[in-house]
Amino acid sequence: MKSWKKLATVALSAMVMATVMAGCGGGDKKAAKADANVYKVGACFELTGNVANYGKSCMEGFKVAINEINAKGGVNGKKFQIVESDNKSEPAESGNAITKLVTQDKVIAIVGPATSGCVAAGTPISTSNKVPHIAPCATAPGITLDGNKTKQFVFRACFIDPFQGQVMAEFTDKTLKLKNVAILFDSSSDYSKGLSEVFQKTLEGKGGKITAKEAFLAKDMDFKASLTKIKATNPQALYVPGYYEEVSKIIKQAREIGINCPIMGCDGWESPKLAEIAGKDALKDCYYVSAFSADDKDPSVQEFIKKFKDVNKKDPDIFSMQGYNAGLILADAIKRAGEKADGTAIAKAIEDTKALPVASGKLTFDDKHNPVMPALIIDFKDGKPSLKEKIAL
């Protein structure tokens, strides 16, 4: 999920760096020389910077999984050692951090970062060194793809942007039974633009109509001009794919000018600050897509919540759940690959994952290294997120 700003430049720099560093030795050789008593795994997350809340939550969930596995004796007679790294919420820093993890710390796998831009900056390096790389919550489709070809060493533990765009269009059509929808999207974000395009295409394919399509820019504060244009088209609902920083203000201002129809969105809404800024009353008839809800009665979800709260003394969120799942995916694959498995064998084991019990149920990878999993529609009760519906396409 998240920003792809300056991504082309960063990715090119990462590829050049990867080419240079690949000469230092592949992941296959490093795995063979790994410490006899531990599996060293890199955890590169946004621990400081503007999306540190995402990275910190992922890291917390990942640590719960790894500590749980270590408490049971590890796998293949070895325990896991986490090598932490802060990418400072910057793609360039992510490339540097992952280079160090691969070439100096000699980890056998990478988990993280949280955001798509930071993941994209690091995967050329991990791939060139044949180090398996799991992105817990990077939703951009290109993360695991090189054109139409699946990247051998790159995986994710979340659904992709097109899927959640389709899910929200399905919910709008079948559950809300609405056809005329306006869109307000962030034109500076590939994440937001991609979601708006998929939502529009899916809804129109179901006979729906987009009454207006307006744009804003990240860090904007005043959205009333665009909202006024949208109001004039009399939409039955408004779709706002974006991040909570802007979305909270958009919802608040929409209600202030009399847009009282349902407002729908995406997993970028996920934050307690949404209600703080928008106000709980403004969130009535608001819905977004997520992969986690504490209201989900699935036993695996409730078991994870208990484990996380026991360790961290607070409730988990979607990012901590995805970090936890990434830890389970990695440990299970290493176990199946065997004690002396190299990066190629571990990647193949991840690829072959089927019906693995994780915090969100059972997980299987498709041929594009995306997990097959349902999505949740979240609404609000007294300003607090609540599970509305579970949808599997």
XYZ file of C-alpha atoms in Angstrom:
393
model
C 0.000 0.000 0.000
C 1.221 3.485 -0.025
C 3.188 6.169 -1.882
C 5.066 5.579 -5.111
C 6.452 9.138 -5.354
C 9.746 9.306 -7.223
C 9.555 5.531 -7.502
C 11.064 5.246 -10.966
C 14.208 7.084 -9.876
C 14.493 5.128 -6.659
C 13.916 1.782 -8.371
C 16.574 2.565 -10.977
C 19.054 3.495 -8.251
C 18.229 0.313 -6.374
C 18.785 -1.797 -9.479
C 22.196 -0.226 -10.046
C 23.095 -0.811 -6.403
C 21.820 -4.386 -6.634
C 23.997 -5.091 -9.642
C 27.065 -3.880 -7.774
C 26.239 -5.709 -4.554
C 25.334 -8.970 -6.267
C 29.028 -9.413 -6.927
C 29.533 -9.690 -3.171
C 27.916 -13.109 -3.183
C 24.428 -14.563 -3.599
C 21.873 -15.428 -0.972
C 22.453 -19.121 -1.727
C 26.052 -18.881 -0.424
C 25.069 -16.738 2.538
C 22.399 -19.169 3.675
C 24.922 -21.986 3.610
C 27.277 -19.987 5.829
C 24.588 -18.861 8.268
C 25.185 -19.128 11.974
C 24.859 -22.751 13.042
C 22.418 -21.920 15.833
C 20.141 -19.277 14.331
C 18.352 -18.113 11.205
C 19.104 -14.409 10.779
C 16.158 -12.604 9.196
C 16.037 -8.928 8.299
C 13.136 -6.730 9.409
C 13.199 -3.441 7.491
C 10.362 -1.136 8.540
C 9.281 2.490 8.745
C 10.115 3.004 12.435
C 10.469 6.785 12.080
C 9.144 9.248 9.505
C 5.687 10.110 8.230
C 4.257 6.549 8.133
C 6.041 5.191 11.190
C 2.705 4.049 12.662
C 2.410 1.488 9.833
C 5.968 0.220 10.196
C 5.908 0.025 13.975
C 2.682 -1.990 13.941
C 4.104 -4.399 11.349
C 7.267 -4.859 13.381
C 5.269 -5.540 16.555
C 3.207 -8.226 14.839
C 6.267 -9.783 13.216
C 8.042 -9.998 16.574
C 5.049 -11.677 18.214
C 5.149 -14.400 15.541
C 8.920 -14.930 15.714
C 9.016 -14.927 19.528
C 6.154 -17.409 19.576
C 8.017 -19.720 17.185
C 11.265 -19.377 19.146
C 9.450 -20.186 22.401
C 8.405 -23.473 20.811
C 12.010 -24.294 19.909
C 12.242 -22.620 16.514
C 12.323 -24.707 13.341
C 14.780 -27.334 12.131
C 16.629 -27.125 15.446
C 17.378 -23.397 15.035
C 15.842 -20.247 16.451
C 15.303 -16.962 14.639
C 17.333 -13.824 15.189
C 15.695 -10.612 13.969
C 18.021 -7.946 12.584
C 16.061 -4.689 12.762
C 16.469 -1.782 10.361
C 14.696 1.598 10.101
C 14.103 2.938 6.594
C 12.816 6.262 7.997
C 9.739 6.059 5.717
C 11.926 6.895 2.698
C 12.444 4.660 -0.376
C 16.103 5.697 -0.735
C 16.778 4.828 2.909
C 14.981 1.534 2.380
C 17.376 0.615 -0.419
C 20.349 1.412 1.787
C 18.946 -0.503 4.761
C 18.190 -3.625 2.741
C 21.604 -3.511 1.111
C 23.172 -3.597 4.581
C 20.903 -6.417 5.755
C 21.775 -8.531 2.728
C 25.468 -7.808 2.265
C 26.724 -7.099 5.790
C 24.287 -8.733 8.195
C 23.898 -11.659 5.770
C 20.252 -12.370 6.555
C 18.582 -15.301 4.810
C 15.285 -13.465 4.247
C 13.762 -9.980 4.433
C 10.377 -9.014 5.906
C 9.117 -5.468 5.229
C 8.888 -2.614 4.594
C 5.252 -1.646 5.113
C 4.802 0.709 2.164
C 4.892 -0.150 -1.526
C 7.407 2.549 -2.432
C 9.901 1.405 0.190
C 9.430 -2.252 -0.776
C 9.986 -1.471 -4.460
C 13.250 0.290 -3.608
C 14.565 -2.784 -1.805
C 13.442 -5.790 -3.816
C 15.965 -5.364 -6.676
C 18.703 -5.750 -4.048
C 17.215 -8.778 -2.301
C 16.367 -10.399 -5.635
C 19.859 -9.926 -7.088
C 21.238 -11.646 -4.006
C 18.585 -14.421 -4.108
C 17.193 -13.480 -0.712
C 13.427 -14.176 -0.275
C 11.499 -10.999 0.466
C 8.023 -10.840 2.072
C 6.111 -7.528 2.037
C 3.473 -7.643 4.794
C 1.168 -4.889 3.538
C 2.440 -3.478 0.214
C -0.687 -3.582 -1.944
C 0.602 -2.201 -5.274
C 0.293 -4.984 -7.914
C 3.766 -4.417 -9.388
C 5.498 -5.409 -6.154
C 5.495 -9.097 -7.120
C 5.469 -8.651 -10.898
C 8.045 -7.788 -13.549
C 5.700 -6.985 -16.406
C 3.584 -10.131 -16.629
C 6.224 -12.319 -15.007
C 6.086 -13.179 -11.316
C 9.211 -12.190 -9.384
C 10.843 -15.354 -8.047
C 11.904 -14.007 -4.652
C 9.186 -11.452 -3.823
C 5.927 -12.180 -1.970
C 3.283 -10.287 -0.048
C 0.996 -11.041 2.926
C -1.944 -8.838 1.900
C -4.446 -8.466 -0.904
C -3.657 -6.098 -3.792
C -5.192 -2.733 -4.680
C -7.307 -3.941 -7.643
C -8.901 -6.567 -5.406
C -10.065 -4.052 -2.815
C -11.307 -1.707 -5.533
C -13.399 -4.568 -6.904
C -14.628 -5.485 -3.426
C -15.890 -1.974 -2.693
C -17.660 -1.787 -6.067
C -19.264 -5.162 -5.305
C -20.403 -3.893 -1.896
C -21.752 -0.660 -3.402
C -23.759 -2.567 -6.004
C -25.019 -5.598 -4.063
C -25.272 -4.443 -0.452
C -25.858 -0.690 -0.692
C -27.688 -1.147 -4.025
C -26.414 2.197 -5.320
C -25.572 2.993 -8.933
C -24.701 6.703 -9.178
C -21.388 7.375 -7.454
C -18.915 10.270 -7.456
C -15.149 9.801 -7.002
C -12.668 12.081 -5.226
C -9.105 10.769 -5.514
C -5.502 11.792 -4.823
C -3.905 12.527 -8.202
C -0.432 12.541 -6.610
C -0.775 8.901 -5.472
C -0.615 5.843 -7.738
C -2.355 3.971 -4.924
C -5.366 6.296 -5.021
C -5.425 6.608 -8.812
C -5.289 2.848 -9.285
C -8.088 2.211 -6.827
C -10.339 4.830 -8.411
C -9.811 3.315 -11.864
C -10.600 -0.239 -10.741
C -13.626 0.879 -8.727
C -14.988 2.868 -11.674
C -14.442 0.075 -14.182
C -16.030 -2.531 -11.906
C -19.041 -0.397 -10.985
C -19.680 0.643 -14.588
C -19.455 -3.032 -15.560
C -22.365 -3.610 -13.187
C -24.437 -0.878 -14.792
C -23.335 1.907 -12.454
C -22.503 5.506 -13.362
C -19.794 7.900 -12.181
C -21.522 11.250 -11.720
C -18.322 13.226 -11.116
C -14.609 12.571 -10.769
C -12.559 15.191 -8.943
C -8.939 15.168 -7.769
C -6.915 16.508 -4.868
C -3.239 16.421 -3.860
C -1.615 14.878 -0.805
C -1.296 17.392 2.065
C -4.237 19.496 0.777
C -6.316 20.951 3.592
C -9.367 22.501 1.907
C -11.510 20.236 -0.279
C -14.754 22.227 -0.382
C -14.397 23.442 -3.970
C -14.195 19.866 -5.297
C -16.877 18.673 -2.898
C -19.218 21.449 -4.027
C -18.828 20.345 -7.659
C -19.517 16.759 -6.603
C -22.608 17.751 -4.604
C -24.053 19.434 -7.683
C -24.166 16.064 -9.491
C -26.385 14.618 -6.732
C -24.505 11.316 -6.252
C -25.964 8.467 -4.221
C -22.509 7.784 -2.756
C -18.947 9.135 -2.776
C -15.817 6.974 -3.210
C -12.632 8.433 -1.666
C -9.606 6.144 -2.047
C -6.808 7.715 -0.044
C -5.038 7.979 3.292
C -6.591 8.991 6.583
C -4.708 12.317 6.756
C -6.709 13.783 3.852
C -9.758 11.503 4.014
C -10.625 12.570 7.569
C -10.767 16.209 6.440
C -12.694 15.313 3.285
C -15.381 13.477 5.269
C -15.669 16.318 7.784
C -15.966 18.972 5.069
C -18.352 16.850 2.979
C -20.768 16.614 5.881
C -20.389 20.345 6.581
C -21.605 21.266 3.082
C -24.492 18.817 3.152
C -23.130 15.698 1.431
C -24.910 13.153 3.612
C -24.740 10.120 1.308
C -22.545 7.056 2.051
C -18.818 7.646 1.681
C -16.627 4.640 0.828
C -12.897 4.068 0.845
C -9.930 1.742 1.199
C -7.418 0.347 3.683
C -5.568 3.676 3.715
C -8.367 4.921 5.985
C -7.128 2.621 8.745
C -6.200 4.856 11.688
C -7.708 6.034 14.985
C -7.025 9.564 13.759
C -9.787 9.218 11.161
C -12.455 9.567 13.847
C -10.428 12.119 15.817
C -10.276 14.522 12.875
C -13.538 13.789 11.035
C -15.642 13.470 14.184
C -17.625 10.370 15.055
C -20.949 11.759 13.817
C -19.485 12.425 10.349
C -18.536 8.741 10.013
C -22.136 7.558 9.908
C -22.681 5.662 6.617
C -18.951 5.508 5.923
C -17.312 2.255 4.813
C -13.816 1.071 3.939
C -12.050 -2.138 2.941
C -9.738 -3.902 5.365
C -8.250 -7.325 6.052
C -8.663 -7.213 9.825
C -11.365 -6.548 12.386
C -11.468 -7.384 16.070
C -15.161 -8.137 15.512
C -14.304 -11.064 13.233
C -15.341 -14.185 15.163
C -12.993 -16.467 13.218
C -11.095 -18.388 15.948
C -7.728 -17.658 14.310
C -8.418 -13.921 14.471
C -9.455 -14.030 18.113
C -6.434 -16.167 19.045
C -4.094 -13.657 17.388
C -5.723 -10.736 19.185
C -5.175 -12.433 22.544
C -1.513 -13.234 21.777
C -0.801 -9.703 20.613
C -2.494 -8.064 23.610
C -0.653 -10.345 26.036
C 2.671 -9.106 24.655
C 1.991 -5.491 23.696
C -0.766 -4.573 26.184
C -2.870 -3.001 23.450
C -5.156 -4.028 20.609
C -3.599 -5.064 17.265
C -4.455 -3.424 13.958
C -4.364 -4.589 10.349
C -0.634 -3.859 10.044
C 0.344 -5.852 13.128
C -1.782 -8.739 11.845
C -0.028 -8.640 8.461
C 3.394 -8.499 10.129
C 2.415 -11.503 12.252
C 1.254 -13.425 9.180
C 4.525 -12.640 7.378
C 6.448 -14.199 10.277
C 4.366 -17.372 10.147
C 4.724 -17.616 6.367
C 8.503 -17.309 6.546
C 8.970 -19.760 9.431
C 6.741 -22.366 7.818
C 8.594 -22.096 4.499
C 12.024 -22.413 6.138
C 10.822 -25.439 8.066
C 9.653 -27.135 4.871
C 12.775 -26.112 2.937
C 15.040 -27.787 5.512
C 17.880 -26.776 7.833
C 20.452 -26.005 5.131
C 18.078 -24.608 2.536
C 19.319 -21.701 0.421
C 17.364 -18.640 -0.707
C 16.057 -20.354 -3.820
C 14.662 -23.293 -1.840
C 13.061 -21.020 0.743
C 11.429 -18.927 -1.990
C 10.064 -22.076 -3.609
C 8.661 -23.203 -0.260
C 6.906 -19.853 0.225
C 5.490 -20.130 -3.293
C 4.117 -23.587 -2.486
C 2.353 -22.441 0.700
C -1.153 -23.881 0.872
C -3.826 -23.593 3.590
C -1.332 -22.281 6.155
C -3.069 -21.319 9.432
C -2.422 -17.611 10.035
C -4.104 -14.826 11.999
C -6.684 -14.211 9.268
C -7.630 -17.854 8.632
C -5.858 -20.140 6.158
C -3.512 -18.707 3.541
C -2.565 -19.999 0.084
C -0.424 -18.195 -2.496
C -1.601 -17.729 -6.074
C 0.703 -17.793 -9.103
C 1.507 -14.077 -8.683
C 2.708 -14.549 -5.095
C -0.437 -12.914 -3.676
C -2.325 -14.562 -0.801
C -5.848 -15.763 -1.519
C -7.981 -14.245 1.246
C -11.338 -12.511 1.795
C -11.737 -8.782 2.393
C -13.723 -7.104 5.137
C -16.063 -4.145 4.832
C -15.740 -1.921 7.890
C -18.322 0.631 8.998
C -18.496 2.777 12.124
C -20.514 2.585 15.325
C -20.180 5.655 17.517
C -17.002 6.509 15.609
C -15.373 3.118 16.137
C -14.636 0.642 13.320
C -17.029 -2.297 13.192
C -17.225 -5.345 10.911
C -20.029 -4.926 8.394
C -19.444 -7.750 5.916
C -16.860 -10.277 4.699
C -16.500 -10.588 0.913
C -14.604 -13.154 -1.149
C -14.520 -12.662 -4.937
